[in-house]
C-alpha cells in the first residue's frame, strides 16, 4: 500500500469508504512512521501497537458491514492529558509517570464513538504549563520543520505529530493558547471552542475555568469534522453547555461576501515581529478579495490579559494539583519520616520547576489577605475584557490578528526567562479569559525568520461554524496549509 501520509481527515475517510485503504493499513502506516521518527521528534509519550491494531480491526469489521459512523477507521492521536481506559496517562509529568487511566475522557469516547482509531498519547508540557514543550518530563518535542526550534506548547506533540505526518489529526487542550500557538508554529489549523462546548471530563485539570479541548488538523474542513465528533453536552462536566449537537461543517461553503472583520489596534502594535505583521496584512488582503470588509476596533482592556491570566491560571492550578499528594495518585517518595514529610517529598520529586512555580504563585494569590488584591481583581478584568469584545461585535462578526507575536523560536531562547515565555501568549489568552472560540490557520511566512505565521480568528460565543467557514474559504483561495516538511 502506498499512502499519502499528509492526507487530510476528509481524504482519509473517502479512501476508507472507497476501500482504497483499510483502517488496519492506515494504523500500521502511521504507527511505523511514528516509531521511525520518534528519535528525531519525540512527539509521542506512549505508542501501543497492540491496542491500536485491535481498535483498527474493529473499525475494519464495522466498515465491512457498512457502519455509518462519520469518522470510522480514521486514526487520531491524543494529547497525553486525556484519560483513556487502560492507557498510561502522564500529563507530561514524572508525577504520573506510571499512572494507568481507569476510565476514558468524554472527548476521546465521543471520537471513538465516531469511529476514530487511537494511535497513541502525545508529548506535552508538564501539566500543560508552557509555550514551547520544553517543560515535559519526557523531553522536548522538536519542530518537524526545523529540529532546532520548538513546536510551540503546551500541545507540542499534538502539533508536531500532525505536521510531520505521524497522524492525520490530533487533540489538544488550550488554557491560554496551547492549541493555537503550536498550530501556528507547525503550520496547522487548530481550534479552541467556546468554553463548555467540549467536555472537560477525564481531561487532567490545569485551570478549570479556562481549559478547553480542541482539534489540530491540516485544514478548517477537518477541524469541522473533528469538532462535530468531539463536542456535545456531558452531564459529567458541570460546566458543559446543555444544548443540541451541532454539525460544524454546515456553513463551510458559504461565500464571505458581507463578512465584517474587526482588527483591534492592540493586536497590530509594537511587539509584533514586522515579518508577521506583513504576512497578516497580506492575508487580510485575500479576505478583502473574498468579499470581506475590515473595520478597526479597540479592546482597551486586552493589555491586562497576560497579568490576569497569570493570576487566575496558577490559582486554579494550585488548587487542582493539590490532589497529587503521593496517596491517591502518582509518584510517592521512597523515603520519608512522617505523613507531612511524605507529601512534601513526593511533590518535590514529582513536579518539575515550572509546575512548582505555578503552585507557589497560585497559593500566594489565593492566600488570606491577598485574595481580594489578586484573584478577585483578575476576575474583574475578565469581565472587562469580555465587555470590550461585546462592544467590538456591534461592528464586526469576527476579530482577527496574528496568533503569536513571533514564530517558532530556538530551544533554550526563552526557557530561563518565564515572563518572556509568558508573553508569547499575549494574543491568545484573551479568548480563554472570556470563553470565546478562537482558532489559528496558516497564513504565510515571516520572511525575516522563515517561520510560519498563523492568522488568529476570534469569534463570538458559539460561532465556531462561522469561523470554520471563514478559514475554509481562505484555504480554498490559498495554499499555505498544504505545505509539509520533508522528513
Ligand atoms: N502557555 C500558557 C501557559 O503556560 C498556556 C498553556 C495552555 O494553554 N495549556 O500557561
XYZ file of N, CA and C and ligand atoms in Angstrom, residues 79 128-131 153-154 173-179 206 309-310 313 358 422 425, ligand 1:
73
model
N -3.441 14.071 22.936
C -2.538 14.687 23.908
C -2.563 13.849 25.191
N 0.494 20.782 31.074
C 0.074 21.768 30.056
C 0.539 23.181 30.373
N 1.622 23.271 31.161
C 2.152 24.594 31.512
C 3.392 24.866 30.676
N 3.232 25.755 29.701
C 4.370 26.089 28.856
C 3.934 26.510 27.474
N 4.876 27.077 26.732
C 4.598 27.545 25.369
C 5.611 26.978 24.383
N 3.778 25.206 22.459
C 3.275 24.409 23.585
C 1.980 24.996 24.110
N 1.336 24.320 24.977
C 1.799 23.092 25.580
C 1.519 21.846 24.741
N -5.327 20.571 24.134
C -6.129 21.390 25.041
C -5.529 22.782 25.028
N -6.375 23.765 25.349
C -5.983 25.166 25.228
C -6.490 25.899 26.462
N -5.556 26.302 27.319
C -5.876 27.026 28.547
C -5.523 28.497 28.385
N -4.480 28.734 27.558
C -4.052 30.118 27.292
C -3.567 30.293 25.863
N -3.661 29.234 25.073
C -3.194 29.319 23.675
C -2.572 28.034 23.179
N -2.638 26.985 23.985
C -1.884 25.759 23.707
C -2.337 24.955 22.502
N -3.442 25.329 21.878
C -3.761 24.738 20.573
C -3.327 25.706 19.475
N -5.983 21.699 34.548
C -4.938 22.699 34.797
C -5.627 23.899 35.434
N -4.292 36.467 33.469
C -4.149 35.015 33.276
C -3.164 34.426 34.280
N -2.046 35.133 34.507
C -1.027 34.579 35.399
C -1.347 34.784 36.876
N -4.791 31.451 36.271
C -4.350 30.092 35.905
C -3.538 29.442 37.033
N 4.194 27.659 39.381
C 2.764 27.998 39.304
C 2.053 27.696 40.621
N 5.932 33.784 28.827
C 4.501 34.058 29.032
C 3.975 35.043 27.984
N 1.980 34.315 24.640
C 0.533 34.054 24.614
C -0.288 35.337 24.666
N 1.436 28.917 27.635
C 0.355 29.071 28.564
C 0.774 28.573 29.926
O 1.877 28.206 30.083
C -0.853 28.349 28.063
C -0.813 26.894 28.264
C -2.042 26.195 27.796
O -2.835 26.736 27.041
N -2.221 24.997 28.289
O 0.020 28.550 30.836
